[in-house]
Each structure stands twice: as C-alpha cells, then as structure tokens.
mmCIF file of C-alpha atoms and ligand atoms in Angstrom:
data_model
loop_
_atom_site.group_PDB
_atom_site.id
_atom_site.type_symbol
_atom_site.label_atom_id
_atom_site.label_comp_id
_atom_site.label_asym_id
_atom_site.label_seq_id
_atom_site.Cartn_x
_atom_site.Cartn_y
_atom_site.Cartn_z
ATOM 1 C CA MET Z 22 52.557 -73.738 -46.578
ATOM 2 C CA ARG Z 23 52.052 -70.508 -48.467
ATOM 3 C CA ALA Z 24 52.967 -67.113 -47.035
ATOM 4 C CA THR Z 25 53.565 -63.534 -48.127
ATOM 5 C CA LEU Z 26 57.060 -62.088 -48.403
ATOM 6 C CA ILE Z 27 58.236 -58.602 -49.227
ATOM 7 C CA TYR Z 28 61.345 -58.372 -51.410
ATOM 8 C CA GLY Z 29 61.439 -54.603 -51.579
ATOM 9 C CA ALA Z 30 59.317 -51.633 -52.598
ATOM 10 C CA GLY Z 31 56.443 -52.751 -54.809
ATOM 11 C CA ASP Z 32 57.630 -56.375 -54.691
ATOM 12 C CA ILE Z 33 55.262 -58.622 -52.738
ATOM 13 C CA ARG Z 34 55.317 -62.359 -53.446
ATOM 14 C CA VAL Z 35 53.330 -65.310 -52.139
ATOM 15 C CA GLU Z 36 55.601 -68.322 -51.881
ATOM 16 C CA ASN Z 37 55.976 -71.771 -50.381
ATOM 17 C CA VAL Z 38 57.747 -71.595 -47.026
ATOM 18 C CA PRO Z 39 58.477 -74.274 -44.402
ATOM 19 C CA ASP Z 40 55.515 -75.231 -42.232
ATOM 20 C CA PRO Z 41 55.851 -73.612 -38.799
ATOM 21 C CA VAL Z 42 56.807 -75.838 -35.884
ATOM 22 C CA LEU Z 43 56.942 -75.248 -32.142
ATOM 23 C CA HIS Z 44 60.380 -73.860 -31.167
ATOM 24 C CA GLU Z 45 59.809 -72.862 -27.566
ATOM 25 C CA PRO Z 46 57.539 -74.317 -24.879
ATOM 26 C CA THR Z 47 55.771 -70.918 -24.841
ATOM 27 C CA ASP Z 48 54.855 -71.143 -28.570
ATOM 28 C CA ALA Z 49 51.573 -72.058 -30.211
ATOM 29 C CA LEU Z 50 50.803 -72.882 -33.827
ATOM 30 C CA VAL Z 51 47.843 -71.053 -35.318
ATOM 31 C CA ARG Z 52 46.169 -71.820 -38.635
ATOM 32 C CA VAL Z 53 45.142 -68.455 -40.066
ATOM 33 C CA LEU Z 54 41.436 -67.949 -40.778
ATOM 34 C CA ARG Z 55 41.626 -64.272 -41.651
ATOM 35 C CA SER Z 56 44.442 -61.791 -42.110
ATOM 36 C CA CYS Z 57 44.626 -58.374 -43.686
ATOM 37 C CA ILE Z 58 46.809 -55.675 -45.157
ATOM 38 C CA CYS Z 59 47.541 -52.659 -42.967
ATOM 39 C CA GLY Z 60 48.067 -49.056 -43.953
ATOM 40 C CA SER Z 61 51.435 -49.355 -42.205
ATOM 41 C CA ASP Z 62 52.381 -52.232 -44.559
ATOM 42 C CA LEU Z 63 52.268 -49.593 -47.290
ATOM 43 C CA TRP Z 64 55.345 -47.818 -45.878
ATOM 44 C CA PRO Z 65 57.719 -50.742 -46.625
ATOM 45 C CA TYR Z 66 55.713 -51.430 -49.783
ATOM 46 C CA GLY Z 67 56.555 -47.903 -50.877
ATOM 47 C CA SER Z 68 60.167 -47.658 -49.794
ATOM 48 C CA ARG Z 69 61.888 -50.859 -48.590
ATOM 49 C CA PRO Z 70 65.288 -51.489 -50.210
ATOM 50 C CA ALA Z 71 65.383 -54.605 -52.390
ATOM 51 C CA SER Z 72 66.555 -57.809 -50.699
ATOM 52 C CA GLU Z 73 67.605 -61.207 -52.059
ATOM 53 C CA GLN Z 74 65.787 -63.435 -49.620
ATOM 54 C CA GLY Z 75 62.623 -61.460 -48.835
ATOM 55 C CA ASP Z 76 61.015 -61.002 -45.434
ATOM 56 C CA ARG Z 77 57.748 -62.316 -44.077
ATOM 57 C CA ILE Z 78 55.103 -59.643 -43.610
ATOM 58 C CA GLY Z 79 51.675 -59.130 -42.040
ATOM 59 C CA HIS Z 80 50.842 -58.380 -38.417
ATOM 60 C CA GLU Z 81 47.064 -58.785 -38.154
ATOM 61 C CA PHE Z 82 45.469 -62.223 -38.016
ATOM 62 C CA LEU Z 83 43.007 -64.453 -36.290
ATOM 63 C CA GLY Z 84 42.906 -68.189 -36.538
ATOM 64 C CA VAL Z 85 42.569 -71.585 -34.927
ATOM 65 C CA VAL Z 86 45.031 -73.022 -32.426
ATOM 66 C CA GLU Z 87 46.532 -76.211 -33.876
ATOM 67 C CA ASP Z 88 49.140 -77.039 -31.239
ATOM 68 C CA THR Z 89 50.613 -75.545 -28.080
ATOM 69 C CA GLY Z 90 53.963 -75.814 -26.308
ATOM 70 C CA ALA Z 91 54.263 -77.411 -22.849
ATOM 71 C CA ASP Z 92 54.241 -74.068 -21.008
ATOM 72 C CA VAL Z 93 51.090 -72.695 -22.657
ATOM 73 C CA SER Z 94 47.971 -72.951 -20.550
ATOM 74 C CA GLY Z 95 44.469 -71.678 -21.199
ATOM 75 C CA LEU Z 96 44.619 -72.447 -24.918
ATOM 76 C CA THR Z 97 43.856 -75.743 -26.604
ATOM 77 C CA ALA Z 98 43.696 -77.025 -30.158
ATOM 78 C CA GLY Z 99 40.542 -75.838 -31.862
ATOM 79 C CA ASP Z 100 40.284 -72.513 -30.019
ATOM 80 C CA VAL Z 101 39.584 -69.499 -32.243
ATOM 81 C CA VAL Z 102 42.009 -66.733 -31.262
ATOM 82 C CA VAL Z 103 43.012 -63.229 -32.287
ATOM 83 C CA ALA Z 104 46.598 -61.959 -32.162
ATOM 84 C CA PRO Z 105 47.465 -58.317 -31.453
ATOM 85 C CA PHE Z 106 49.938 -56.729 -33.835
ATOM 86 C CA VAL Z 107 52.790 -57.041 -31.333
ATOM 87 C CA TRP Z 108 53.389 -60.280 -29.439
ATOM 88 C CA ALA Z 109 54.085 -60.107 -25.698
ATOM 89 C CA ASP Z 110 54.246 -62.225 -22.561
ATOM 90 C CA ASN Z 111 51.527 -60.101 -20.920
ATOM 91 C CA THR Z 112 53.209 -60.594 -17.527
ATOM 92 C CA CYS Z 113 56.309 -58.355 -17.344
ATOM 93 C CA ASP Z 114 56.271 -54.933 -15.698
ATOM 94 C CA PHE Z 115 55.533 -53.057 -18.927
ATOM 95 C CA CYS Z 116 52.736 -55.473 -19.817
ATOM 96 C CA ARG Z 117 51.211 -55.063 -16.361
ATOM 97 C CA GLU Z 118 51.240 -51.309 -16.978
ATOM 98 C CA GLY Z 119 49.277 -51.884 -20.192
ATOM 99 C CA LEU Z 120 52.241 -51.284 -22.482
ATOM 100 C CA GLN Z 121 52.571 -54.670 -24.170
ATOM 101 C CA THR Z 122 54.273 -52.945 -27.120
ATOM 102 C CA SER Z 123 57.274 -52.457 -24.804
ATOM 103 C CA CYS Z 124 57.206 -56.028 -23.455
ATOM 104 C CA ARG Z 125 60.602 -57.215 -22.232
ATOM 105 C CA HIS Z 126 60.037 -60.584 -23.933
ATOM 106 C CA GLY Z 127 57.943 -59.511 -26.918
ATOM 107 C CA GLY Z 128 58.437 -58.391 -30.472
ATOM 108 C CA PHE Z 129 57.043 -57.774 -33.919
ATOM 109 C CA TRP Z 130 55.620 -60.225 -36.418
ATOM 110 C CA GLY Z 131 57.707 -60.855 -39.518
ATOM 111 C CA ALA Z 132 60.997 -59.967 -37.809
ATOM 112 C CA ASN Z 133 63.872 -61.918 -36.250
ATOM 113 C CA GLY Z 134 62.652 -65.320 -37.399
ATOM 114 C CA VAL Z 135 59.058 -64.775 -36.320
ATOM 115 C CA ASP Z 136 56.370 -65.495 -38.900
ATOM 116 C CA GLY Z 137 54.257 -62.825 -40.564
ATOM 117 C CA GLY Z 138 50.495 -62.928 -40.391
ATOM 118 C CA GLN Z 139 49.802 -62.926 -44.131
ATOM 119 C CA GLY Z 140 50.140 -66.659 -44.586
ATOM 120 C CA GLU Z 141 48.409 -69.955 -43.954
ATOM 121 C CA ALA Z 142 49.838 -70.479 -40.464
ATOM 122 C CA VAL Z 143 51.912 -68.719 -37.818
ATOM 123 C CA ARG Z 144 54.187 -69.819 -35.005
ATOM 124 C CA VAL Z 145 53.089 -67.544 -32.154
ATOM 125 C CA PRO Z 146 55.760 -66.758 -29.538
ATOM 126 C CA GLN Z 147 54.601 -66.088 -25.956
ATOM 127 C CA ALA Z 148 51.265 -67.543 -27.013
ATOM 128 C CA GLN Z 149 49.622 -67.523 -23.615
ATOM 129 C CA GLY Z 150 50.207 -63.798 -23.241
ATOM 130 C CA THR Z 151 49.698 -62.870 -26.867
ATOM 131 C CA LEU Z 152 46.573 -64.688 -28.006
ATOM 132 C CA VAL Z 153 43.052 -63.879 -26.900
ATOM 133 C CA LYS Z 154 40.489 -66.650 -27.138
ATOM 134 C CA LEU Z 155 37.306 -65.706 -28.989
ATOM 135 C CA PRO Z 156 33.989 -67.368 -28.111
ATOM 136 C CA VAL Z 157 32.985 -67.895 -31.743
ATOM 137 C CA GLY Z 158 33.188 -70.590 -34.383
ATOM 138 C CA GLU Z 159 35.388 -70.637 -37.483
ATOM 139 C CA ASP Z 160 32.475 -69.499 -39.647
ATOM 140 C CA SER Z 161 31.301 -66.607 -37.455
ATOM 141 C CA ALA Z 162 29.947 -63.587 -39.320
ATOM 142 C CA LEU Z 163 31.800 -61.482 -36.751
ATOM 143 C CA LEU Z 164 35.275 -62.500 -37.972
ATOM 144 C CA PRO Z 165 35.994 -59.198 -39.800
ATOM 145 C CA SER Z 166 35.169 -57.115 -36.721
ATOM 146 C CA LEU Z 167 37.054 -59.536 -34.481
ATOM 147 C CA LEU Z 168 40.065 -59.295 -36.800
ATOM 148 C CA SER Z 169 39.995 -55.516 -36.386
ATOM 149 C CA LEU Z 170 40.878 -56.146 -32.710
ATOM 150 C CA SER Z 171 44.319 -57.141 -33.954
ATOM 151 C CA ASP Z 172 45.216 -53.562 -34.808
ATOM 152 C CA VAL Z 173 42.961 -50.894 -36.265
ATOM 153 C CA PHE Z 174 40.180 -50.792 -33.674
ATOM 154 C CA PRO Z 175 42.483 -50.818 -30.608
ATOM 155 C CA THR Z 176 44.742 -48.325 -32.391
ATOM 156 C CA GLY Z 177 41.839 -45.934 -32.946
ATOM 157 C CA HIS Z 178 40.770 -46.552 -29.349
ATOM 158 C CA HIS Z 179 44.307 -45.885 -28.041
ATOM 159 C CA CYS Z 180 44.308 -42.616 -29.926
ATOM 160 C CA ALA Z 181 41.021 -41.574 -28.339
ATOM 161 C CA VAL Z 182 41.996 -42.758 -24.844
ATOM 162 C CA THR Z 183 45.394 -41.049 -24.806
ATOM 163 C CA ALA Z 184 43.769 -37.844 -26.078
ATOM 164 C CA GLY Z 185 41.367 -37.955 -23.133
ATOM 165 C CA VAL Z 186 38.177 -38.403 -25.151
ATOM 166 C CA GLY Z 187 35.083 -38.785 -23.014
ATOM 167 C CA PRO Z 188 31.583 -37.397 -22.669
ATOM 168 C CA ARG Z 189 31.276 -33.725 -23.691
ATOM 169 C CA THR Z 190 34.632 -33.866 -25.476
ATOM 170 C CA THR Z 191 34.920 -32.357 -28.928
ATOM 171 C CA VAL Z 192 37.127 -34.321 -31.275
ATOM 172 C CA THR Z 193 38.825 -33.885 -34.646
ATOM 173 C CA VAL Z 194 39.938 -37.055 -36.407
ATOM 174 C CA ILE Z 195 42.530 -36.525 -39.151
ATOM 175 C CA GLY Z 196 42.552 -39.247 -41.774
ATOM 176 C CA ASP Z 197 39.827 -41.380 -43.331
ATOM 177 C CA GLY Z 198 41.825 -44.600 -43.503
ATOM 178 C CA ALA Z 199 40.839 -47.629 -41.459
ATOM 179 C CA VAL Z 200 42.516 -46.315 -38.302
ATOM 180 C CA GLY Z 201 40.913 -42.883 -38.649
ATOM 181 C CA LEU Z 202 37.492 -44.441 -39.089
ATOM 182 C CA CYS Z 203 38.094 -46.695 -36.080
ATOM 183 C CA ALA Z 204 39.160 -43.610 -34.115
ATOM 184 C CA VAL Z 205 35.781 -42.064 -34.959
ATOM 185 C CA LEU Z 206 34.069 -45.244 -33.762
ATOM 186 C CA ALA Z 207 36.147 -45.266 -30.575
ATOM 187 C CA ALA Z 208 35.475 -41.576 -29.870
ATOM 188 C CA LYS Z 209 31.744 -42.147 -30.326
ATOM 189 C CA ARG Z 210 31.889 -45.212 -28.067
ATOM 190 C CA LEU Z 211 33.630 -43.112 -25.382
ATOM 191 C CA GLY Z 212 30.861 -40.520 -25.524
ATOM 192 C CA ALA Z 213 32.359 -37.687 -27.564
ATOM 193 C CA GLU Z 214 29.909 -34.901 -28.242
ATOM 194 C CA GLN Z 215 31.212 -33.621 -31.564
ATOM 195 C CA ILE Z 216 33.414 -35.633 -33.928
ATOM 196 C CA ILE Z 217 34.811 -33.824 -36.960
ATOM 197 C CA LEU Z 218 36.309 -36.200 -39.509
ATOM 198 C CA MET Z 219 38.888 -34.745 -41.878
ATOM 199 C CA GLY Z 220 39.040 -36.812 -45.054
ATOM 200 C CA ARG Z 221 38.367 -36.402 -48.719
ATOM 201 C CA HIS Z 222 37.275 -39.857 -49.913
ATOM 202 C CA GLN Z 223 33.501 -39.714 -49.799
ATOM 203 C CA GLY Z 224 32.906 -43.459 -49.529
ATOM 204 C CA ARG Z 225 35.134 -43.492 -46.476
ATOM 205 C CA THR Z 226 33.775 -40.373 -44.829
ATOM 206 C CA ASP Z 227 30.247 -41.742 -45.353
ATOM 207 C CA LEU Z 228 31.281 -44.772 -43.306
ATOM 208 C CA GLY Z 229 32.783 -42.313 -40.822
ATOM 209 C CA ARG Z 230 29.364 -40.676 -40.457
ATOM 210 C CA ASP Z 231 27.863 -44.123 -39.805
ATOM 211 C CA PHE Z 232 30.547 -44.650 -37.164
ATOM 212 C CA GLY Z 233 29.608 -41.396 -35.415
ATOM 213 C CA ALA Z 234 31.225 -38.448 -37.170
ATOM 214 C CA THR Z 235 29.022 -35.370 -36.755
ATOM 215 C CA ASP Z 236 30.862 -33.294 -39.360
ATOM 216 C CA VAL Z 237 33.113 -34.028 -42.325
ATOM 217 C CA VAL Z 238 35.792 -31.644 -43.569
ATOM 218 C CA ALA Z 239 37.141 -32.570 -46.998
ATOM 219 C CA GLU Z 240 39.492 -29.598 -47.298
ATOM 220 C CA ARG Z 241 43.156 -29.900 -46.359
ATOM 221 C CA GLY Z 242 45.838 -27.535 -45.132
ATOM 222 C CA ASP Z 243 44.841 -23.976 -44.185
ATOM 223 C CA GLU Z 244 41.405 -24.397 -45.732
ATOM 224 C CA GLY Z 245 40.760 -27.520 -43.673
ATOM 225 C CA VAL Z 246 41.944 -25.795 -40.508
ATOM 226 C CA ALA Z 247 39.639 -22.849 -41.213
ATOM 227 C CA LYS Z 248 36.665 -25.202 -41.619
ATOM 228 C CA VAL Z 249 37.323 -26.955 -38.326
ATOM 229 C CA LEU Z 250 37.714 -23.638 -36.524
ATOM 230 C CA GLU Z 251 34.458 -22.458 -38.105
ATOM 231 C CA LEU Z 252 32.702 -25.580 -36.791
ATOM 232 C CA THR Z 253 34.030 -24.989 -33.266
ATOM 233 C CA GLY Z 254 33.376 -21.287 -32.725
ATOM 234 C CA GLY Z 255 36.976 -20.485 -33.631
ATOM 235 C CA ASP Z 256 38.450 -22.604 -30.831
ATOM 236 C CA GLY Z 257 39.322 -26.014 -32.272
ATOM 237 C CA THR Z 258 38.576 -29.268 -30.452
ATOM 238 C CA HIS Z 259 39.633 -30.684 -27.078
ATOM 239 C CA ALA Z 260 41.063 -33.797 -28.690
ATOM 240 C CA VAL Z 261 42.750 -34.194 -32.063
ATOM 241 C CA LEU Z 262 43.353 -37.731 -33.285
ATOM 242 C CA GLU Z 263 46.092 -37.773 -35.924
ATOM 243 C CA CYS Z 264 45.723 -41.052 -37.826
ATOM 244 C CA VAL Z 265 47.908 -40.422 -40.866
ATOM 245 C CA GLY Z 266 51.549 -40.061 -39.872
ATOM 246 C CA LEU Z 267 52.603 -37.406 -42.389
ATOM 247 C CA ARG Z 268 53.936 -33.948 -41.618
ATOM 248 C CA PRO Z 269 50.952 -31.991 -43.026
ATOM 249 C CA ALA Z 270 48.625 -34.064 -40.826
ATOM 250 C CA ILE Z 271 50.490 -33.303 -37.596
ATOM 251 C CA GLU Z 272 50.677 -29.625 -38.565
ATOM 252 C CA THR Z 273 46.920 -29.578 -39.107
ATOM 253 C CA ALA Z 274 46.469 -31.400 -35.802
ATOM 254 C CA PHE Z 275 48.177 -28.668 -33.776
ATOM 255 C CA ALA Z 276 46.342 -25.957 -35.687
ATOM 256 C CA VAL Z 277 42.905 -27.387 -34.829
ATOM 257 C CA ALA Z 278 43.666 -28.227 -31.177
ATOM 258 C CA ARG Z 279 41.770 -26.092 -28.697
ATOM 259 C CA SER Z 280 43.865 -24.258 -26.084
ATOM 260 C CA GLY Z 281 44.513 -26.792 -23.330
ATOM 261 C CA GLY Z 282 43.745 -29.556 -25.787
ATOM 262 C CA THR Z 283 45.558 -32.752 -26.683
ATOM 263 C CA VAL Z 284 46.913 -34.071 -29.954
ATOM 264 C CA SER Z 285 47.331 -37.835 -30.088
ATOM 265 C CA ARG Z 286 49.086 -39.504 -32.988
ATOM 266 C CA VAL Z 287 48.857 -43.166 -33.878
ATOM 267 C CA GLY Z 288 49.836 -42.997 -37.548
ATOM 268 C CA ALA Z 289 53.417 -44.286 -37.744
ATOM 269 C CA PRO Z 290 55.233 -40.934 -38.097
ATOM 270 C CA GLN Z 291 57.058 -40.407 -41.385
ATOM 271 C CA TYR Z 292 58.607 -37.188 -40.047
ATOM 272 C CA PRO Z 293 61.357 -36.602 -37.486
ATOM 273 C CA GLU Z 294 60.054 -33.405 -35.877
ATOM 274 C CA VAL Z 295 56.758 -32.032 -34.643
ATOM 275 C CA PRO Z 296 55.724 -28.369 -34.599
ATOM 276 C CA MET Z 297 55.835 -27.636 -30.883
ATOM 277 C CA GLY Z 298 57.092 -24.092 -30.749
ATOM 278 C CA PHE Z 299 56.037 -21.068 -28.736
ATOM 279 C CA GLU Z 300 52.506 -20.975 -30.175
ATOM 280 C CA GLU Z 301 51.756 -24.518 -28.989
ATOM 281 C CA PHE Z 302 53.432 -23.689 -25.658
ATOM 282 C CA ARG Z 303 51.333 -20.550 -25.309
ATOM 283 C CA ARG Z 304 48.168 -22.539 -25.924
ATOM 284 C CA ASN Z 305 49.106 -25.398 -23.557
ATOM 285 C CA VAL Z 306 48.696 -28.057 -26.201
ATOM 286 C CA THR Z 307 49.786 -31.585 -25.227
ATOM 287 C CA LEU Z 308 51.199 -34.164 -27.635
ATOM 288 C CA THR Z 309 50.626 -37.824 -26.796
ATOM 289 C CA GLY Z 310 49.965 -41.138 -28.500
ATOM 290 C CA GLY Z 311 52.290 -43.694 -29.974
ATOM 291 C CA ILE Z 312 52.197 -47.293 -31.050
ATOM 292 C CA ALA Z 313 49.022 -48.805 -29.634
ATOM 293 C CA PRO Z 314 49.314 -51.627 -27.109
ATOM 294 C CA ALA Z 315 46.420 -53.458 -28.755
ATOM 295 C CA ARG Z 316 46.702 -56.363 -26.316
ATOM 296 C CA ALA Z 317 45.808 -54.022 -23.445
ATOM 297 C CA TYR Z 318 42.430 -53.159 -24.969
ATOM 298 C CA ILE Z 319 41.131 -56.367 -26.530
ATOM 299 C CA GLU Z 320 39.206 -57.637 -23.494
ATOM 300 C CA GLU Z 321 37.596 -54.208 -23.060
ATOM 301 C CA LEU Z 322 36.515 -53.882 -26.707
ATOM 302 C CA LEU Z 323 35.568 -57.516 -27.322
ATOM 303 C CA PRO Z 324 32.140 -57.531 -25.619
ATOM 304 C CA ASP Z 325 30.876 -54.632 -27.751
ATOM 305 C CA VAL Z 326 32.064 -56.413 -30.894
ATOM 306 C CA LEU Z 327 30.434 -59.693 -29.851
ATOM 307 C CA ALA Z 328 27.195 -57.856 -29.051
ATOM 308 C CA GLY Z 329 27.242 -56.133 -32.439
ATOM 309 C CA GLU Z 330 27.180 -52.717 -30.765
ATOM 310 C CA VAL Z 331 30.152 -51.680 -32.869
ATOM 311 C CA GLU Z 332 31.080 -53.029 -36.300
ATOM 312 C CA PRO Z 333 34.681 -52.001 -36.951
ATOM 313 C CA GLY Z 334 34.918 -54.814 -39.521
ATOM 314 C CA ARG Z 335 33.005 -52.555 -41.902
ATOM 315 C CA VAL Z 336 36.374 -50.993 -42.777
ATOM 316 C CA PHE Z 337 37.106 -54.093 -44.878
ATOM 317 C CA ASP Z 338 35.802 -53.314 -48.336
ATOM 318 C CA THR Z 339 37.791 -55.904 -50.287
ATOM 319 C CA VAL Z 340 38.157 -59.659 -49.685
ATOM 320 C CA ILE Z 341 40.874 -61.664 -51.435
ATOM 321 C CA GLY Z 342 42.634 -65.026 -51.304
ATOM 322 C CA LEU Z 343 46.325 -65.417 -50.499
ATOM 323 C CA ASP Z 344 47.412 -65.498 -54.144
ATOM 324 C CA GLU Z 345 45.836 -62.081 -54.704
ATOM 325 C CA VAL Z 346 47.816 -60.413 -51.893
ATOM 326 C CA PRO Z 347 50.251 -58.611 -54.249
ATOM 327 C CA ALA Z 348 47.260 -57.058 -56.050
ATOM 328 C CA GLY Z 349 45.733 -56.263 -52.662
ATOM 329 C CA TYR Z 350 48.785 -54.207 -51.709
ATOM 330 C CA GLN Z 351 48.575 -52.302 -54.968
ATOM 331 C CA ALA Z 352 44.848 -51.664 -54.481
ATOM 332 C CA MET Z 353 45.484 -50.174 -51.048
ATOM 333 C CA ALA Z 354 48.428 -48.145 -52.342
ATOM 334 C CA ASP Z 355 46.207 -46.831 -55.164
ATOM 335 C CA ARG Z 356 43.452 -46.067 -52.617
ATOM 336 C CA THR Z 357 40.980 -48.165 -54.617
ATOM 337 C CA ALA Z 358 40.644 -50.379 -51.527
ATOM 338 C CA LEU Z 359 40.167 -49.021 -48.000
ATOM 339 C CA LYS Z 360 41.318 -52.175 -46.226
ATOM 340 C CA VAL Z 361 41.884 -55.617 -47.682
ATOM 341 C CA LEU Z 362 40.770 -58.781 -45.870
ATOM 342 C CA ILE Z 363 42.666 -61.983 -46.720
ATOM 343 C CA ARG Z 364 41.123 -65.448 -46.555
ATOM 344 C CA PRO Z 365 44.133 -67.780 -46.889
HETATM 345 ZN ZN1 ZN E 401 55.706 -58.235 -21.232
#
C-alpha cells in the first residue's frame, strides 16, 4: 500500500510500504477513507532532523474496518469508524478519568512501529477502545466534519471546557488556524456570550464569524491586547483559548485574561516557560489545558455533527489525493491552505 513518510524537515514522501496485518488480538485493520494534515504536523515538517529510513506520519483518519483481532468486540468488517489522534484502551484508570492521552496501554500514531494515518490503511492497536463507530456510509457528505472529531474539533472543545466556558462567559480565542476556529465553534456551542477571535487571515476569521465569533481582532502584540481590552471594558475575558503554541500567543493570552480568569492552551507549546509572575498571581489567573483527550469527547460531540448543528468540517479548504500530500504540507506551511483533507 501507499503511505506518507517524513524524512526530515521539508521532506515528505509518499511511498510503497508493507500492507498492515493484525499483530495483536486487540488490533483492527482500517482502510482509510479520509485523512488530513494537522497544524502540529508542521512542527516536524519545519524542524525534524534528517533520517535515512523515514517515519510514518499522520494522526487523523476515518475509515472502514477490514478485519479485527480475536479480542475486539463491537466492531465488524464494513463499519465506518473514526480514530482519535491518540490510541488508547479506553478502560484503564486514566481512560476512565477521561484522560485517554495518558492511557497506560496507549500511544501515538506513527511511532514505535504503529502506522501513521496519512496512508491507504492503518493497523489500529487497542481497536475496541480507540475506534468509534459512525452511523454513516462510506459516501456520507458528513465525512469532513466527522473526520474533525479525530483531532481539531475535540481539541477546540477541550480548550473551551478546561477554560470553563459556559453561558455568560466571555471568551478570547487566539489563533485562526483549524483548532482556533474549532475553539470558537466549541465556545459558541457551550453558550459563550462574547467570543473575540484574534487572527489576521480574513478568509479564516470570516469562517470564525460563521462559527460564532462576535468580534475579530486582527492586530497582534500590544495593539491586539489593547483592542481586546477595549472590547471588554478594560477587563479582558473570563476564558482565553490559546490555540497557537508560540510564546507571543501565550503572552497575549495572559494579557487579555480577566482577573480571576483562565487561560487554556491546546497549541503544542514551542516554548519552555510561561509568563506566570507576580502580575498573573495578583490577578488570580489560572493556566490549564494540554493535549486533548479527543476520545473522551467524541460521543458527546458526534450527535451535533450528525444532526448538522455544527459543521467543523468547514475548516477543510483543500482536498487532495495521497500523491499530492507533499504539496499539501507545503501549502499549509505557506498558509495558502487552512487545512488539507486527503482522499487516499
Ligand atoms: Zn487507557
């Protein structure tokens, strides 16, 4: 079969690899219907040291179950399923606490001999716990939104939930990438009163308005902070959803948090320290967030997707085949594509 490998920064190749086979009785084989490129794939794309053999990549996919191991129940060949971006048994103590990203028997796609999602098929470890069956056919028009349940929509939702977003909450979302836009959608879905989206790409912030943003701030740094404060009577917002992962974004986040407010970050941090000095202490600002346990949220978000009440799949603005994946990475790195959907 064909699959995507990363050989180093800027070096993505689609190659023939061995067809996946069942290794463990808890495995399933899934033929990939849709996959995509993540903003977080751009970090290794920008900086990974060169390697001789290459590594499989991709952590968002949905597909059709082709075969299951002897210990997998509840899934049969032909089922359409979505995989969260971390695989997990969904039964250990961390999983039961809704933290499948810390599963004692789980792990990441494209690491330690586990397939990546940007290919024609995937061997899914801990399949019974990992995969969620979708009540749709292979040709469903909902596939893009259902694919977003793999990562970006639950990640935006996790950001909003951990920041305590609810009715009457005021929210600032930092970042107009796919996760930021999904965080807007999640905040709206949870009843936020005011949602200020900080982003400077108008096509993206327009989609953010469709998703529920009440205000858009294109300015960055001190100017951006001043605009948010102006929109909130000088106070900042109860919740700040940091969906970028860069130092200037987390600095802005603390500066626009209301006293007593919460900053949640779900952008993979590319900085070792956060600004939590006396000023943040004085204003009782909380920092939360982290890698989103997508698996914990899929059942909760799925009905709204199936009903068409939310359309997170609108973040996909580019559709490509597997052979175009290297160009897809470059398009996302160049910001000419918001999020790239792959049809293997
Ligand atoms: Zn677990």
